mmCIF file of C-alpha atoms in Angstrom:
data_model
loop_
_atom_site.group_PDB
_atom_site.id
_atom_site.type_symbol
_atom_site.label_atom_id
_atom_site.label_comp_id
_atom_site.label_asym_id
_atom_site.label_seq_id
_atom_site.Cartn_x
_atom_site.Cartn_y
_atom_site.Cartn_z
ATOM 1 C CA UNK A 1 102.225 104.132 124.261
ATOM 2 C CA UNK A 2 99.471 103.445 125.083
ATOM 3 C CA UNK A 3 97.861 99.611 125.356
ATOM 4 C CA UNK A 4 96.757 99.874 122.300
ATOM 5 C CA UNK A 5 99.374 101.223 121.126
ATOM 6 C CA UNK A 6 101.264 99.282 121.474
ATOM 7 C CA UNK A 7 98.604 96.385 120.165
ATOM 8 C CA UNK A 8 98.298 98.574 117.029
ATOM 9 C CA UNK A 9 102.610 98.918 117.021
ATOM 10 C CA UNK A 10 102.280 94.945 116.811
ATOM 11 C CA UNK A 11 100.621 94.335 114.164
ATOM 12 C CA UNK A 12 102.298 96.783 112.067
ATOM 13 C CA UNK A 13 106.103 96.261 112.700
ATOM 14 C CA UNK A 14 108.462 93.191 114.264
ATOM 15 C CA UNK A 15 110.581 93.425 117.256
ATOM 16 C CA UNK A 16 114.174 94.021 116.254
ATOM 17 C CA UNK A 17 115.639 91.499 117.368
ATOM 18 C CA UNK A 18 113.035 89.385 115.991
ATOM 19 C CA UNK A 19 114.164 90.459 112.400
ATOM 20 C CA UNK A 20 117.471 90.179 113.103
ATOM 21 C CA UNK A 21 117.288 86.463 113.891
ATOM 22 C CA UNK A 22 114.865 85.744 110.993
ATOM 23 C CA UNK A 23 116.993 87.740 108.743
ATOM 24 C CA UNK A 24 120.459 86.006 110.138
ATOM 25 C CA UNK A 25 122.026 89.561 110.861
ATOM 26 C CA UNK A 26 123.432 90.088 114.442
ATOM 27 C CA UNK A 27 121.274 92.795 116.088
ATOM 28 C CA UNK A 28 124.171 95.059 117.926
ATOM 29 C CA UNK A 29 125.130 95.235 114.389
ATOM 30 C CA UNK A 30 122.484 96.343 112.951
ATOM 31 C CA UNK A 31 122.121 98.832 116.643
ATOM 32 C CA UNK A 32 125.238 100.009 115.718
ATOM 33 C CA UNK A 33 124.511 100.533 112.150
ATOM 34 C CA UNK A 34 120.898 103.221 112.374
ATOM 35 C CA UNK A 35 123.428 104.690 114.498
ATOM 36 C CA UNK A 36 125.741 105.313 112.457
ATOM 37 C CA UNK A 37 122.914 106.153 110.137
ATOM 38 C CA UNK A 38 123.399 103.679 107.844
ATOM 39 C CA UNK A 39 119.997 102.309 108.860
ATOM 40 C CA UNK A 40 116.480 103.806 110.507
ATOM 41 C CA UNK A 41 115.870 103.555 113.720
ATOM 42 C CA UNK A 42 113.049 101.691 115.422
ATOM 43 C CA UNK A 43 109.490 103.341 114.509
ATOM 44 C CA UNK A 44 108.435 103.223 118.162
ATOM 45 C CA UNK A 45 109.601 102.316 121.497
ATOM 46 C CA UNK A 46 106.977 99.746 122.876
ATOM 47 C CA UNK A 47 105.916 101.086 126.249
ATOM 48 C CA UNK A 48 108.189 97.836 127.443
ATOM 49 C CA UNK A 49 110.998 98.884 125.568
ATOM 50 C CA UNK A 50 110.405 96.464 123.113
ATOM 51 C CA UNK A 51 112.295 98.829 119.282
ATOM 52 C CA UNK A 52 110.236 97.599 116.338
ATOM 53 C CA UNK A 53 110.997 98.417 112.928
ATOM 54 C CA UNK A 54 109.566 97.798 109.737
ATOM 55 C CA UNK A 55 109.236 94.263 109.133
ATOM 56 C CA UNK A 56 110.822 95.166 105.096
ATOM 57 C CA UNK A 57 113.816 96.525 107.547
ATOM 58 C CA UNK A 58 116.797 95.848 105.187
ATOM 59 C CA UNK A 59 114.619 96.015 101.628
ATOM 60 C CA UNK A 60 116.415 99.591 100.508
ATOM 61 C CA UNK A 61 120.157 98.131 101.911
ATOM 62 C CA UNK A 62 119.676 94.727 99.596
ATOM 63 C CA UNK A 63 118.292 96.839 96.941
ATOM 64 C CA UNK A 64 120.871 99.477 97.013
ATOM 65 C CA UNK A 65 123.703 96.567 97.327
ATOM 66 C CA UNK A 66 124.568 96.399 100.244
ATOM 67 C CA UNK A 67 124.729 99.451 103.007
ATOM 68 C CA UNK A 68 127.057 101.724 102.699
ATOM 69 C CA UNK A 69 125.678 102.079 99.541
ATOM 70 C CA UNK A 70 122.100 102.636 101.096
ATOM 71 C CA UNK A 71 121.877 106.555 101.235
ATOM 72 C CA UNK A 72 123.169 107.734 97.808
ATOM 73 C CA UNK A 73 120.549 105.069 96.046
ATOM 74 C CA UNK A 74 118.220 106.487 98.465
ATOM 75 C CA UNK A 75 118.818 109.931 97.836
ATOM 76 C CA UNK A 76 119.822 109.106 93.987
ATOM 77 C CA UNK A 77 115.634 108.443 93.573
ATOM 78 C CA UNK A 78 115.367 112.755 93.479
ATOM 79 C CA UNK A 79 115.859 115.078 90.771
ATOM 80 C CA UNK A 80 117.108 117.823 93.371
ATOM 81 C CA UNK A 81 119.998 115.785 96.277
ATOM 82 C CA UNK A 82 118.718 118.805 98.312
ATOM 83 C CA UNK A 83 115.669 117.638 98.491
ATOM 84 C CA UNK A 84 116.776 113.359 98.607
ATOM 85 C CA UNK A 85 119.114 114.269 101.494
ATOM 86 C CA UNK A 86 116.642 116.173 103.459
ATOM 87 C CA UNK A 87 113.757 112.328 103.157
ATOM 88 C CA UNK A 88 117.324 110.514 103.876
ATOM 89 C CA UNK A 89 117.574 112.343 106.831
ATOM 90 C CA UNK A 90 113.671 111.803 107.797
ATOM 91 C CA UNK A 91 113.624 107.830 106.291
ATOM 92 C CA UNK A 92 117.055 107.880 108.958
ATOM 93 C CA UNK A 93 115.283 109.089 111.903
ATOM 94 C CA UNK A 94 112.824 106.573 111.950
ATOM 95 C CA UNK A 95 109.752 108.293 111.932
ATOM 96 C CA UNK A 96 108.785 107.332 108.136
ATOM 97 C CA UNK A 97 105.826 105.459 110.232
ATOM 98 C CA UNK A 98 102.837 106.930 108.190
ATOM 99 C CA UNK A 99 103.656 104.202 105.039
ATOM 100 C CA UNK A 100 102.956 101.069 104.949
ATOM 101 C CA UNK A 101 106.629 100.195 103.015
ATOM 102 C CA UNK A 102 108.835 102.684 102.767
ATOM 103 C CA UNK A 103 110.785 103.624 99.884
ATOM 104 C CA UNK A 104 111.017 106.437 97.383
ATOM 105 C CA UNK A 105 109.987 105.415 95.562
ATOM 106 C CA UNK A 106 106.323 105.123 97.766
ATOM 107 C CA UNK A 107 107.119 108.443 99.329
ATOM 108 C CA UNK A 108 107.075 110.454 96.786
ATOM 109 C CA UNK A 109 103.480 108.512 95.856
ATOM 110 C CA UNK A 110 102.164 109.939 99.388
ATOM 111 C CA UNK A 111 103.623 113.895 98.115
ATOM 112 C CA UNK A 112 102.347 113.713 95.156
ATOM 113 C CA UNK A 113 98.525 112.455 96.164
ATOM 114 C CA UNK A 114 98.546 114.772 99.438
ATOM 115 C CA UNK A 115 99.451 117.943 97.423
ATOM 116 C CA UNK A 116 96.812 115.879 95.266
ATOM 117 C CA UNK A 117 93.846 115.317 97.308
ATOM 118 C CA UNK A 118 94.752 118.811 98.968
ATOM 119 C CA UNK A 119 94.311 120.543 97.091
ATOM 120 C CA UNK A 120 91.272 119.027 94.994
ATOM 121 C CA UNK A 121 88.457 121.646 96.695
ATOM 122 C CA UNK A 122 89.907 124.583 94.753
ATOM 123 C CA UNK A 123 89.988 123.002 91.354
ATOM 124 C CA UNK A 124 87.954 124.714 88.638
ATOM 125 C CA UNK A 125 85.909 121.727 88.256
ATOM 126 C CA UNK A 126 84.847 120.912 91.951
ATOM 127 C CA UNK A 127 81.781 118.736 92.314
ATOM 128 C CA UNK A 128 81.547 117.033 89.137
ATOM 129 C CA UNK A 129 81.422 113.697 88.738
ATOM 130 C CA UNK A 130 84.510 113.732 86.971
ATOM 131 C CA UNK A 131 86.527 116.082 89.910
ATOM 132 C CA UNK A 132 84.868 113.118 92.596
ATOM 133 C CA UNK A 133 85.542 110.514 91.136
ATOM 134 C CA UNK A 134 89.307 111.999 90.270
ATOM 135 C CA UNK A 135 89.123 113.644 93.957
ATOM 136 C CA UNK A 136 88.532 109.862 95.811
ATOM 137 C CA UNK A 137 90.919 107.358 93.227
ATOM 138 C CA UNK A 138 93.598 109.195 95.319
ATOM 139 C CA UNK A 139 91.848 108.568 98.234
ATOM 140 C CA UNK A 140 91.915 105.111 97.703
ATOM 141 C CA UNK A 141 95.490 105.419 96.603
ATOM 142 C CA UNK A 142 96.507 107.743 99.610
ATOM 143 C CA UNK A 143 95.013 105.211 101.663
ATOM 144 C CA UNK A 144 96.478 101.401 100.581
ATOM 145 C CA UNK A 145 99.822 103.918 101.256
ATOM 146 C CA UNK A 146 98.843 104.374 104.701
ATOM 147 C CA UNK A 147 99.005 102.843 108.030
ATOM 148 C CA UNK A 148 95.932 104.165 110.123
ATOM 149 C CA UNK A 149 98.407 105.382 112.856
ATOM 150 C CA UNK A 150 98.587 105.582 116.708
ATOM 151 C CA UNK A 151 96.868 108.123 119.164
ATOM 152 C CA UNK A 152 100.485 108.052 120.023
ATOM 153 C CA UNK A 153 101.938 109.889 116.957
ATOM 154 C CA UNK A 154 99.339 112.522 117.122
ATOM 155 C CA UNK A 155 100.909 113.471 120.394
ATOM 156 C CA UNK A 156 104.504 113.151 118.570
ATOM 157 C CA UNK A 157 103.624 114.533 115.553
ATOM 158 C CA UNK A 158 101.768 117.466 117.087
ATOM 159 C CA UNK A 159 98.523 116.936 115.927
ATOM 160 C CA UNK A 160 96.786 115.294 113.025
ATOM 161 C CA UNK A 161 98.386 112.472 110.546
ATOM 162 C CA UNK A 162 98.089 112.959 106.709
ATOM 163 C CA UNK A 163 96.208 110.336 106.965
ATOM 164 C CA UNK A 164 93.166 112.737 109.184
ATOM 165 C CA UNK A 165 93.042 115.110 107.695
ATOM 166 C CA UNK A 166 93.742 113.957 103.518
ATOM 167 C CA UNK A 167 91.677 110.606 103.822
ATOM 168 C CA UNK A 168 89.275 110.361 106.572
ATOM 169 C CA UNK A 169 88.510 114.222 106.483
ATOM 170 C CA UNK A 170 88.667 114.455 103.306
ATOM 171 C CA UNK A 171 86.207 111.265 103.032
ATOM 172 C CA UNK A 172 83.487 113.374 105.551
ATOM 173 C CA UNK A 173 83.769 116.848 103.121
ATOM 174 C CA UNK A 174 83.405 114.890 100.114
ATOM 175 C CA UNK A 175 80.703 111.840 100.894
ATOM 176 C CA UNK A 176 81.062 109.447 97.522
ATOM 177 C CA UNK A 177 78.022 110.261 95.506
ATOM 178 C CA UNK A 178 76.193 113.128 98.078
ATOM 179 C CA UNK A 179 74.074 115.577 96.823
ATOM 180 C CA UNK A 180 77.057 118.382 96.837
ATOM 181 C CA UNK A 181 78.071 115.686 93.629
ATOM 182 C CA UNK A 182 74.174 115.972 92.262
ATOM 183 C CA UNK A 183 74.046 112.178 93.445
#
């Protein structure tokens, strides 16, 4: 991680030790829960080795009624349990840094929005004012859900992020009110 990556991570995440102190959790017990697959691993290791986690790390556990109930609660949010288990594994990996808040609802909403935005150039009404409004509403909603990411993210995930592809590139390709839309 570069110093710029560290600055970004410091703004978006919190040091695990600090969060545990603030929330009244034993840090070693939380780490054991992570290793046991009951909580997600840290999303980042800062260049100084600090484990960086989301500020709302414990929110889903509380909603589910405890760490031992979290997996079943999480998976139950998907109609297809196999998909729910895949998302659970992605959540546990700690690499779900593509959302400001990682919940089953935001994961599903991001998936629907990225699918909609990616398909938009192939819609029958592409270029119409109604299409432009629909596309930019989806882009704006995804923009509100997704953080900026780091250069490190592009390396570890092997290329452009969902923000790069579905927000930045689509806004550049289809700017609001451009001549391509008669505006």
